[in-house]
C-alpha angles and dihedrals in degrees: 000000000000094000083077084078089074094069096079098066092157088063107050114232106276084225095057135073135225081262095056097037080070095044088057091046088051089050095076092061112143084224111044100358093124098050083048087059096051092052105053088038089062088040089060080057094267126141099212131193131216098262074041095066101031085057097045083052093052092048092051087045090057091033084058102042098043084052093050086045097053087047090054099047085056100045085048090055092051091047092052092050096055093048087053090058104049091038095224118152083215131037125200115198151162136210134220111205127170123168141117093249100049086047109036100033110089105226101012097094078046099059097031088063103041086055097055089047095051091038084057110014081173089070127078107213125187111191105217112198106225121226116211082346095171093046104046092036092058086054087044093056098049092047091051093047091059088050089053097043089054096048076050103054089039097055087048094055092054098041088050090074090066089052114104127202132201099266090046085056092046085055098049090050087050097060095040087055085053095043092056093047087061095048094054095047117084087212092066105018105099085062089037111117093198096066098201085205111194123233108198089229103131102158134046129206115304095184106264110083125118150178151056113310121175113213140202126211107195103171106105155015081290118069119200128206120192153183117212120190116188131193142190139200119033102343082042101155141106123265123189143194119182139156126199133238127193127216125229113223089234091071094034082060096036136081127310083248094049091051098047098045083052087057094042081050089056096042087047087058103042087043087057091040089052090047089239098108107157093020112132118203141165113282143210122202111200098196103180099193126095104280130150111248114215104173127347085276105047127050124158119222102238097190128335123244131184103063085303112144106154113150126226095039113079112097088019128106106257089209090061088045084053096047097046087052095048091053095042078070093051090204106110142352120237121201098227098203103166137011102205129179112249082237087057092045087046089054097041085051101055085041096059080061096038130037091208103055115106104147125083118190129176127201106172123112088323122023135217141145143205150196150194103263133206102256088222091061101049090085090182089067127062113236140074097210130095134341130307121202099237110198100223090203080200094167083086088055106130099023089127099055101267097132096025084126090057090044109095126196082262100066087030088061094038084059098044096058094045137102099262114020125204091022132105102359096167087062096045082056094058120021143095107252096054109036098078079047081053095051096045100057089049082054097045087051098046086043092054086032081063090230103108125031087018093279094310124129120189123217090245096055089050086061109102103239096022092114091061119200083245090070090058091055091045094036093049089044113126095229107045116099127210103256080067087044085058098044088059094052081045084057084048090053091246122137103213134178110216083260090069085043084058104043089048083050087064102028083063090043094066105043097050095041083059093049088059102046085049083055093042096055097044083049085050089049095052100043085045086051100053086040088055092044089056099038096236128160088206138007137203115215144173122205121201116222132198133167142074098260086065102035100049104019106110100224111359095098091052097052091041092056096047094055096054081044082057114036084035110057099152098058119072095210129191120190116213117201107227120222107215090340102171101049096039098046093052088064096042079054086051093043098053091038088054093045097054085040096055081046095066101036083064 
């Protein structure tokens, strides 16, 4: 009856004493385990026999090894988990064990080992005997909480630079607001880092355009050509057909000449992949890059953006450079009817669908906005009637210092190493192609900081562009856990815990929440302004949107939108997300100004 008290090894008999626990550990010797039995059963007041005592020691042998089984099938499953995590195909481990029964019982560390060995043989497990493990630990802990409360505390301090408040917001809106004044001023415009460029798009679709248009989409490493067929009255609608080119950085890095045969290359091959080869239509050119624009036809590249250095071209008419290039083949002729901004396409686009919208803002690898302008207020062009499109080219917002103290070394370092240093640092705050730059360099400075991947940088992560604006979007994403966090810093060649998945999570939070908000204020500055030049109280307005960032970005639309909701009370804004806006866009401009072209030649 009383020998049922030996099955609970891992609580020592309440009648017996530390001594005797011991004793009963010592029972199940191979040698003398039966004597030993004997022993601790007489002295539990038993009077044991021989089958008495062979059978006692048994019991405490299968008591002790299923014991030591149950405490390896957990540890296995622990050890598993944690290879999982780090997706590694072999673990190396140790294990810290401490306990009466794992140091005082003679075959129980044996078996336990042997267990865990045989339960994942793909792990290598070393088994490390703690001493004083309760007391030291406890210090241990304690010692290794203050450390993380100061990394902590550290990484907060500097992440808080990159927090906006909302004064900070309503400051930024002001001097946008200013920015944009002296750009529209002919007084100031020539310093004025917002352009305010004019267009020359004065009208929008009223229904009745028609036609077949080609159009061209010039604002990345991908170039677009397109047919756009448009038709009115009933079937009134847009139909395309377009087919994308990539170019090579060497041309994107070589001579004018060089970059706009590449693009009549491009036109010559969709031509003869639509079966229109010879055909010459109207065009529309969407160059998405800063140019003066002097008439629908003629626009100067001011400065290239985007990654763009192709020489030759700065301070010349890109619909010249185009021309020249088309005739140099000497295959076709094209009718290049407007050179419009991706940002002006985007608009034209989303108006075609709604009547209200008059803004256009792009937020893709490069960023920029623009607006219908009170003529009288456009002072480079002659006229008092009517509204003008003015492209912002906001990008190049804060050139001339005038957000230097929301600037950190981190945007500062992201601008240096560009492309070109020292130019369009808004945009360098809130687009694609520098927020993952942004992101890395906070990394690289927490990592030799030693307060993220224990102090080790990998040489990836040392590549500038490694940590590409696409990994923020995934990364941020709601669904995605962190053993898939993890798996894109192991693309990146860094060995990270969940804590450093974590700490990158947030890392990429901030940045691109205050992209956003930055977004969000200069968006604030530009629907206040058409609301004051029409003295409204309040103003309905619909924004057109194009750009991966927006578009795929998990969170950076709705925070954008919350914050013109917020520093923007007056305006009631809708933001329309535009499909194929710039190309698209470019032939609806064609369309109207032929129209009213064809209008004035009857």
């Amino acid at each position: 009856m009383e020998q049922c008290i030996l099955v609970r090894h891992l609580a020592p008999l309440r009648r017996l004493q530390s001594s005797r626990q011991q004793t009963l550990a010592q029972s199940i010797e191979e040698k003398d385990g039966t004597r030993k039995a004997r022993e601790v059963l007489v002295r539990l007041g038993l009077d044991p026999t021989q089958e008495d005592c062979v059978a006692t020691h048994r019991i405490c042998q299968i008591v002790s090894t299923r014991s030591a089984s149950l405490c390896a099938a957990t540890l296995a499953a622990v050890l598993r988990r944690i290879k999982e995590n780090k997706g590694e195909e072999r673990l190396r481990s140790t294990i810290g064990v401490d306990g009466s029964v794992y140091k005082k019982h003679p075959h129980f560390a044996k078996r336990l080992h042997k267990a865990v060995r045989r339960l994942v043989p793909d792990c290598d497990v070393r088994f490390l005997r703690s001493e004083d493990g309760s007391g030291k630990g406890a210090a241990m802990v304690t010692a290794v909480a203050y450390r993380l409360a100061d990394q902590h505390r550290a990484r907060q301090k500097t992440l808080e630079a990159l927090k906006l408040s909302r004064e900070q917001l309503l400051e930024v809106k002001r001097r946008m607001n200013v920015e944009m004044q002296r750009g529209l001023s002919k007084e100031t415009h020539a310093l004025a880092p917002v352009k305010m460029l004019p267009t020359y798009v004065c009208a929008t679709p009223d229904g009745t355009e028609k036609g077949d248009f080609l159009a061209l989409d010039l604002g990345g490493t991908n170039f677009r050509v397109l047919l756009v067929r448009v038709r009115n009255g009933k079937r009134r609608g847009v139909e395309m057909h377009n087919k994308i080119y990539s170019i090579p950085q060497e041309v994107m890095h070589g001579t004018g000449d060089e970059l706009f045969d590449h693009i009549v290359q491009c036109i010559a091959d969709f031509l003869e992949y639509m079966g229109m080869k010879g055909v010459s239509l109207p065009l529309g050119f969407t160059f998405s890059f800063p140019c003066q624009q002097n008439s629908l036809d003629e626009s100067i590249l001011l400065k290239w953006t985007k990654g763009f250095k192709a020489s030759g071209c700065e301070g010349e008419d890109v619909v010249t450079l185009l021309k020249e290039a088309i005739h140099r083949r000497e295959e076709f002729d094209l009718d290049v009817v407007a050179v419009v901004n991706d940002t002006v396409g985007t608009m034209m686009t989303c108006g075609y669908e709604d009547p209200h919208c008059e803004v256009g803002l792009i937020v893709g690898t490069g960023s920029n906005a623009c607006y219908m302008e009170e003529m009288r207020n456009v002072e480079l062009v002659e006229g008092e009637e009517g509204r003008m499109c003015v492209n912002m080219e906001w990008g190049a917002f804060g050139d001339n210092g005038c957000l230097d103290d929301f600037r950190t070394e981190f945007d500062v370092a992201v601008d240096e190493l560009s492309l070109n240093p020292g130019r369009q640092r808004f945009e360098k705050m809130i687009s694609g192609m520098y927020l993952g730059e942004i992101v890395r360099n906070i990394l690289i400075d927490f990592t030799k900081r030693g307060l993220l991947f224990r102090g080790r940088i990998s040489e990836r992560l040392k590549t500038r562009g490694i940590f590409e604006t696409k990994f923020l979007s995934q990364i941020e994403s709601d669904c995605l856990a962190l053993l898939q966090v993890r798996a894109i810093l192991h693309h990146l060649g860094l060995e990270s815990t969940c804590d450093d998945s974590i700490i990158v999570k947030e890392v990429c939070i901030v940045v691109a929440r205050r992209a956003a908000q930055l977004c969000g204020a200069g968006m604030a500055a530009v629907v206040d302004k058409i609301r004051e030049n029409r003295g409204l109280d309040t103003l309905k307005v619909t924004v057109g949107v194009d750009g991966t960032l927006y578009k795929l970005h998990p969170h950076f639309a709705q925070v954008m939108h919350e914050t013109v909701k917020d520093l923007a009370p007056k305006c009631d804004v809708s933001f329309l997300e535009s499909e194929d806006g710039s190309g698209k866009g470019a032939a609806l401009i064609t369309a109207v100004a032929c129209r009213i072209r064809d209008a004035g030649q009857r």
